[in-house]
Amino acid sequence: EESGTVIRTDCPKDLGGDADSFSPTDLMTTSLPACILTTMGLVANRDSVSLAGSKYSVTKEMSQSPRRIGKISIEFELPKNSEILDYL
């Protein structure tokens, strides 16, 4: 079922955009760890393991000529409980 959510994107100023919204590369970079953590949550929920409090941070490095994502770095922070440690 569709959520009805509208996501607006814009280019950075140096590419002629207003930079008043997420760039497509911002969305791509954040969607990768969000997908990973969502999938982990589905499996953990199925197995009655709590991932409450899990977080991630992500950074991207752009390359030039042609301009593209050069590197994506992701760090996950999972709750420190014995249930998670036993599960992993």
Short mmCIF file of N, CA, C and O in Angstrom, two decimals:
data_model
loop_
_atom_site.label_atom_id
_atom_site.label_comp_id
_atom_site.label_asym_id
_atom_site.label_seq_id
_atom_site.Cartn_x
_atom_site.Cartn_y
_atom_site.Cartn_z
N GLU A 1 0.86 -1.18 0.00
CA GLU A 1 0.00 0.00 0.00
C GLU A 1 0.90 1.24 0.00
O GLU A 1 1.87 1.32 0.73
N GLU A 2 0.56 2.20 -0.80
CA GLU A 2 1.33 3.43 -0.87
C GLU A 2 1.09 4.29 0.37
O GLU A 2 -0.01 4.35 0.88
N SER A 3 2.15 4.96 0.81
CA SER A 3 2.04 5.80 2.01
C SER A 3 1.48 7.18 1.70
O SER A 3 0.99 7.86 2.59
N GLY A 4 1.57 7.60 0.46
CA GLY A 4 1.12 8.95 0.11
C GLY A 4 2.16 10.02 0.43
O GLY A 4 1.93 11.20 0.22
N THR A 5 3.31 9.59 0.95
CA THR A 5 4.37 10.53 1.29
C THR A 5 5.03 11.06 0.02
O THR A 5 5.30 10.31 -0.91
N VAL A 6 5.27 12.34 -0.01
CA VAL A 6 5.96 12.97 -1.13
C VAL A 6 7.35 13.38 -0.66
O VAL A 6 7.50 14.02 0.38
N ILE A 7 8.35 12.97 -1.40
CA ILE A 7 9.73 13.33 -1.07
C ILE A 7 10.21 14.28 -2.15
O ILE A 7 10.20 13.96 -3.34
N ARG A 8 10.63 15.45 -1.72
CA ARG A 8 11.13 16.47 -2.66
C ARG A 8 12.64 16.43 -2.65
O ARG A 8 13.26 16.30 -1.59
N THR A 9 13.23 16.52 -3.81
CA THR A 9 14.69 16.57 -3.90
C THR A 9 15.13 17.85 -4.61
O THR A 9 14.34 18.51 -5.29
N ASP A 10 16.38 18.18 -4.40
CA ASP A 10 16.97 19.35 -5.05
C ASP A 10 18.45 19.10 -5.21
O ASP A 10 19.04 18.29 -4.48
N CYS A 11 19.05 19.79 -6.14
CA CYS A 11 20.50 19.70 -6.35
C CYS A 11 21.22 20.67 -5.42
O CYS A 11 20.66 21.69 -5.01
N PRO A 12 22.49 20.40 -5.13
CA PRO A 12 23.31 21.36 -4.39
C PRO A 12 23.46 22.66 -5.20
O PRO A 12 23.30 22.66 -6.43
N LYS A 13 23.77 23.74 -4.51
CA LYS A 13 23.90 25.04 -5.18
C LYS A 13 24.96 25.04 -6.27
O LYS A 13 24.77 25.66 -7.30
N ASP A 14 26.06 24.30 -6.04
CA ASP A 14 27.12 24.31 -7.06
C ASP A 14 26.72 23.56 -8.34
O ASP A 14 27.42 23.64 -9.34
N LEU A 15 25.59 22.88 -8.30
CA LEU A 15 25.08 22.24 -9.50
C LEU A 15 23.84 22.94 -10.04
O LEU A 15 23.14 22.43 -10.90
N GLY A 16 23.54 24.13 -9.49
CA GLY A 16 22.44 24.92 -9.99
C GLY A 16 21.14 24.79 -9.21
O GLY A 16 20.13 25.37 -9.58
N GLY A 17 21.16 24.03 -8.13
CA GLY A 17 19.96 23.88 -7.32
C GLY A 17 19.88 24.94 -6.23
O GLY A 17 20.77 25.76 -6.07
N ASP A 18 18.80 24.88 -5.46
CA ASP A 18 18.63 25.79 -4.33
C ASP A 18 19.14 25.18 -3.03
O ASP A 18 19.26 25.88 -2.03
N ALA A 19 19.40 23.89 -3.03
CA ALA A 19 19.87 23.16 -1.85
C ALA A 19 18.90 23.31 -0.68
O ALA A 19 19.31 23.35 0.47
N ASP A 20 17.60 23.38 -0.99
CA ASP A 20 16.62 23.55 0.07
C ASP A 20 15.91 22.24 0.42
O ASP A 20 14.93 22.22 1.14
N SER A 21 16.44 21.14 -0.12
CA SER A 21 15.88 19.83 0.18
C SER A 21 17.00 18.80 0.03
O SER A 21 18.13 19.14 -0.30
N PHE A 22 16.68 17.55 0.29
CA PHE A 22 17.68 16.49 0.15
C PHE A 22 18.08 16.32 -1.31
O PHE A 22 17.25 16.43 -2.20
N SER A 23 19.35 16.04 -1.52
CA SER A 23 19.79 15.69 -2.87
C SER A 23 19.51 14.21 -3.10
O SER A 23 19.37 13.44 -2.14
N PRO A 24 19.42 13.79 -4.34
CA PRO A 24 19.24 12.36 -4.60
C PRO A 24 20.34 11.50 -3.97
O PRO A 24 20.07 10.41 -3.48
N THR A 25 21.57 12.01 -3.93
CA THR A 25 22.65 11.23 -3.31
C THR A 25 22.48 11.17 -1.79
O THR A 25 22.88 10.18 -1.17
N ASP A 26 21.89 12.21 -1.17
CA ASP A 26 21.58 12.15 0.26
C ASP A 26 20.59 11.02 0.53
O ASP A 26 20.77 10.23 1.47
N LEU A 27 19.56 10.93 -0.29
CA LEU A 27 18.54 9.90 -0.11
C LEU A 27 19.11 8.51 -0.34
O LEU A 27 18.82 7.57 0.41
N MET A 28 19.94 8.36 -1.35
CA MET A 28 20.56 7.07 -1.60
C MET A 28 21.45 6.65 -0.43
O MET A 28 21.39 5.50 0.02
N THR A 29 22.23 7.59 0.07
CA THR A 29 23.15 7.30 1.16
C THR A 29 22.42 6.91 2.44
O THR A 29 22.83 5.99 3.13
N THR A 30 21.33 7.59 2.75
CA THR A 30 20.60 7.27 3.98
C THR A 30 19.69 6.06 3.82
O THR A 30 19.38 5.38 4.80
N SER A 31 19.28 5.75 2.60
CA SER A 31 18.39 4.61 2.41
C SER A 31 19.11 3.28 2.62
O SER A 31 18.49 2.30 3.06
N LEU A 32 20.40 3.22 2.35
CA LEU A 32 21.14 1.97 2.52
C LEU A 32 21.15 1.50 3.98
O LEU A 32 20.70 0.39 4.26
N PRO A 33 21.62 2.29 4.94
CA PRO A 33 21.58 1.81 6.33
C PRO A 33 20.16 1.69 6.88
O PRO A 33 19.90 0.84 7.73
N ALA A 34 19.23 2.52 6.40
CA ALA A 34 17.84 2.38 6.84
C ALA A 34 17.29 1.03 6.41
O ALA A 34 16.59 0.36 7.18
N CYS A 35 17.60 0.60 5.21
CA CYS A 35 17.16 -0.71 4.71
C CYS A 35 17.79 -1.82 5.54
O CYS A 35 17.11 -2.78 5.93
N ILE A 36 19.08 -1.71 5.82
CA ILE A 36 19.78 -2.73 6.61
C ILE A 36 19.16 -2.84 8.00
O ILE A 36 18.84 -3.94 8.47
N LEU A 37 18.97 -1.70 8.68
CA LEU A 37 18.44 -1.72 10.04
C LEU A 37 16.98 -2.18 10.06
O LEU A 37 16.56 -2.91 10.97
N THR A 38 16.21 -1.82 9.06
CA THR A 38 14.83 -2.28 8.97
C THR A 38 14.78 -3.80 8.81
O THR A 38 13.99 -4.49 9.46
N THR A 39 15.63 -4.34 7.96
CA THR A 39 15.69 -5.78 7.76
C THR A 39 16.13 -6.48 9.04
O THR A 39 15.57 -7.51 9.43
N MET A 40 17.13 -5.92 9.71
CA MET A 40 17.56 -6.49 10.99
C MET A 40 16.40 -6.47 11.99
O MET A 40 16.20 -7.44 12.73
N GLY A 41 15.63 -5.40 12.01
CA GLY A 41 14.50 -5.28 12.91
C GLY A 41 13.42 -6.31 12.62
O GLY A 41 12.82 -6.87 13.54
N LEU A 42 13.16 -6.57 11.34
CA LEU A 42 12.17 -7.58 10.97
C LEU A 42 12.57 -8.97 11.48
O LEU A 42 11.76 -9.70 12.05
N VAL A 43 13.84 -9.31 11.28
CA VAL A 43 14.33 -10.62 11.72
C VAL A 43 14.36 -10.68 13.25
O VAL A 43 13.94 -11.67 13.85
N ALA A 44 14.83 -9.61 13.89
CA ALA A 44 14.88 -9.58 15.35
C ALA A 44 13.47 -9.70 15.94
O ALA A 44 13.25 -10.42 16.91
N ASN A 45 12.53 -8.98 15.36
CA ASN A 45 11.14 -9.05 15.83
C ASN A 45 10.58 -10.46 15.67
O ASN A 45 9.92 -10.98 16.58
N ARG A 46 10.86 -11.06 14.55
CA ARG A 46 10.41 -12.44 14.33
C ARG A 46 10.94 -13.39 15.40
O ARG A 46 10.26 -14.30 15.86
N ASP A 47 12.18 -13.13 15.84
CA ASP A 47 12.84 -13.99 16.82
C ASP A 47 12.72 -13.47 18.25
O ASP A 47 13.45 -13.91 19.14
N SER A 48 11.85 -12.47 18.45
CA SER A 48 11.60 -11.88 19.78
C SER A 48 12.85 -11.28 20.42
O SER A 48 13.10 -11.43 21.61
N VAL A 49 13.65 -10.62 19.61
CA VAL A 49 14.84 -9.92 20.09
C VAL A 49 14.60 -8.43 19.90
O VAL A 49 14.18 -8.00 18.83
N SER A 50 14.87 -7.64 20.93
CA SER A 50 14.63 -6.20 20.85
C SER A 50 15.86 -5.47 20.30
O SER A 50 16.97 -5.68 20.78
N LEU A 51 15.62 -4.64 19.32
CA LEU A 51 16.66 -3.74 18.81
C LEU A 51 16.36 -2.29 19.19
O LEU A 51 16.91 -1.36 18.61
N ALA A 52 15.48 -2.11 20.18
CA ALA A 52 15.09 -0.77 20.61
C ALA A 52 16.32 0.05 20.97
O ALA A 52 17.22 -0.44 21.66
N GLY A 53 16.36 1.26 20.47
CA GLY A 53 17.50 2.15 20.74
C GLY A 53 18.60 2.05 19.70
O GLY A 53 19.60 2.75 19.81
N SER A 54 18.44 1.19 18.71
CA SER A 54 19.46 1.09 17.66
C SER A 54 19.52 2.38 16.86
O SER A 54 18.51 3.05 16.65
N LYS A 55 20.71 2.72 16.43
CA LYS A 55 20.93 3.94 15.64
C LYS A 55 21.98 3.66 14.58
O LYS A 55 22.73 2.70 14.68
N TYR A 56 22.03 4.55 13.62
CA TYR A 56 23.13 4.51 12.67
C TYR A 56 23.53 5.93 12.31
O TYR A 56 22.77 6.88 12.45
N SER A 57 24.77 6.06 11.86
CA SER A 57 25.22 7.33 11.29
C SER A 57 25.87 6.98 9.96
O SER A 57 26.45 5.91 9.78
N VAL A 58 25.72 7.89 9.03
CA VAL A 58 26.23 7.64 7.68
C VAL A 58 26.85 8.92 7.14
O VAL A 58 26.38 10.02 7.41
N THR A 59 27.94 8.76 6.44
CA THR A 59 28.58 9.89 5.75
C THR A 59 28.86 9.47 4.31
O THR A 59 29.06 8.30 4.02
N LYS A 60 28.86 10.46 3.45
CA LYS A 60 29.21 10.18 2.06
C LYS A 60 30.32 11.14 1.65
O LYS A 60 30.41 12.26 2.14
N GLU A 61 31.15 10.64 0.79
CA GLU A 61 32.20 11.46 0.19
C GLU A 61 31.96 11.47 -1.31
O GLU A 61 31.82 10.41 -1.92
N MET A 62 31.88 12.65 -1.85
CA MET A 62 31.64 12.79 -3.28
C MET A 62 32.97 12.83 -4.03
O MET A 62 33.96 13.37 -3.54
N SER A 63 33.00 12.23 -5.20
CA SER A 63 34.13 12.29 -6.11
C SER A 63 33.76 13.21 -7.25
O SER A 63 32.59 13.44 -7.54
N GLN A 64 34.76 13.72 -7.92
CA GLN A 64 34.54 14.64 -9.03
C GLN A 64 34.94 13.99 -10.35
O GLN A 64 35.68 13.02 -10.38
N SER A 65 34.49 14.56 -11.43
CA SER A 65 34.88 14.21 -12.80
C SER A 65 34.72 12.74 -13.12
O SER A 65 35.71 12.05 -13.27
N PRO A 66 33.59 12.21 -13.28
CA PRO A 66 32.30 12.87 -13.10
C PRO A 66 31.90 12.87 -11.63
O PRO A 66 32.36 12.04 -10.85
N ARG A 67 31.05 13.81 -11.28
CA ARG A 67 30.59 13.91 -9.90
C ARG A 67 29.75 12.68 -9.57
O ARG A 67 28.81 12.34 -10.30
N ARG A 68 30.11 12.02 -8.48
CA ARG A 68 29.43 10.79 -8.08
C ARG A 68 29.76 10.51 -6.61
O ARG A 68 30.66 11.12 -6.05
N ILE A 69 29.04 9.57 -6.03
CA ILE A 69 29.37 9.14 -4.67
C ILE A 69 30.64 8.31 -4.75
O ILE A 69 30.72 7.33 -5.48
N GLY A 70 31.65 8.74 -4.01
CA GLY A 70 32.93 8.03 -4.01
C GLY A 70 33.03 7.02 -2.88
O GLY A 70 33.64 5.97 -3.02
N LYS A 71 32.40 7.36 -1.73
CA LYS A 71 32.51 6.48 -0.57
C LYS A 71 31.33 6.71 0.35
O LYS A 71 30.91 7.85 0.57
N ILE A 72 30.79 5.63 0.88
CA ILE A 72 29.74 5.69 1.90
C ILE A 72 30.27 4.97 3.13
O ILE A 72 30.72 3.83 3.04
N SER A 73 30.25 5.65 4.28
CA SER A 73 30.67 5.05 5.55
C SER A 73 29.47 4.98 6.47
O SER A 73 28.77 5.97 6.66
N ILE A 74 29.24 3.80 7.04
CA ILE A 74 28.08 3.57 7.91
C ILE A 74 28.56 2.99 9.24
O ILE A 74 29.40 2.09 9.26
N GLU A 75 28.04 3.54 10.33
CA GLU A 75 28.29 2.99 11.66
C GLU A 75 26.95 2.69 12.30
O GLU A 75 26.08 3.56 12.35
N PHE A 76 26.80 1.46 12.79
CA PHE A 76 25.59 1.07 13.50
C PHE A 76 25.88 1.04 14.99
O PHE A 76 26.96 0.63 15.40
N GLU A 77 24.91 1.47 15.77
CA GLU A 77 25.00 1.38 17.23
C GLU A 77 23.79 0.57 17.70
O GLU A 77 22.65 1.00 17.56
N LEU A 78 24.09 -0.62 18.21
CA LEU A 78 23.03 -1.50 18.69
C LEU A 78 23.01 -1.47 20.21
O LEU A 78 24.03 -1.19 20.84
N PRO A 79 21.87 -1.78 20.82
CA PRO A 79 21.80 -1.78 22.28
C PRO A 79 22.78 -2.80 22.85
O PRO A 79 23.02 -3.85 22.27
N LYS A 80 23.35 -2.43 23.99
CA LYS A 80 24.33 -3.32 24.63
C LYS A 80 23.60 -4.16 25.68
O LYS A 80 23.61 -3.85 26.86
N ASN A 81 22.97 -5.22 25.21
CA ASN A 81 22.33 -6.13 26.15
C ASN A 81 22.69 -7.56 25.77
O ASN A 81 23.05 -7.85 24.64
N SER A 82 22.63 -8.44 26.73
CA SER A 82 23.07 -9.82 26.51
C SER A 82 22.21 -10.50 25.44
O SER A 82 22.69 -11.38 24.73
N GLU A 83 20.95 -10.10 25.32
CA GLU A 83 20.07 -10.68 24.32
C GLU A 83 20.63 -10.45 22.91
O GLU A 83 20.66 -11.36 22.09
N ILE A 84 21.09 -9.25 22.66
CA ILE A 84 21.66 -8.92 21.35
C ILE A 84 22.98 -9.67 21.16
O ILE A 84 23.23 -10.25 20.10
N LEU A 85 23.83 -9.66 22.17
CA LEU A 85 25.14 -10.31 22.04
C LEU A 85 24.98 -11.80 21.78
O LEU A 85 25.70 -12.39 20.98
N ASP A 86 24.03 -12.43 22.45
CA ASP A 86 23.77 -13.86 22.22
C ASP A 86 23.22 -14.10 20.82
O ASP A 86 23.51 -15.11 20.19
N TYR A 87 22.41 -13.15 20.36
CA TYR A 87 21.76 -13.28 19.07
C TYR A 87 22.74 -13.16 17.92
O TYR A 87 22.65 -13.88 16.94
N LEU A 88 23.68 -12.20 18.06
CA LEU A 88 24.64 -11.96 16.98
C LEU A 88 25.65 -13.09 16.94
O LEU A 88 26.20 -13.48 16.02
#
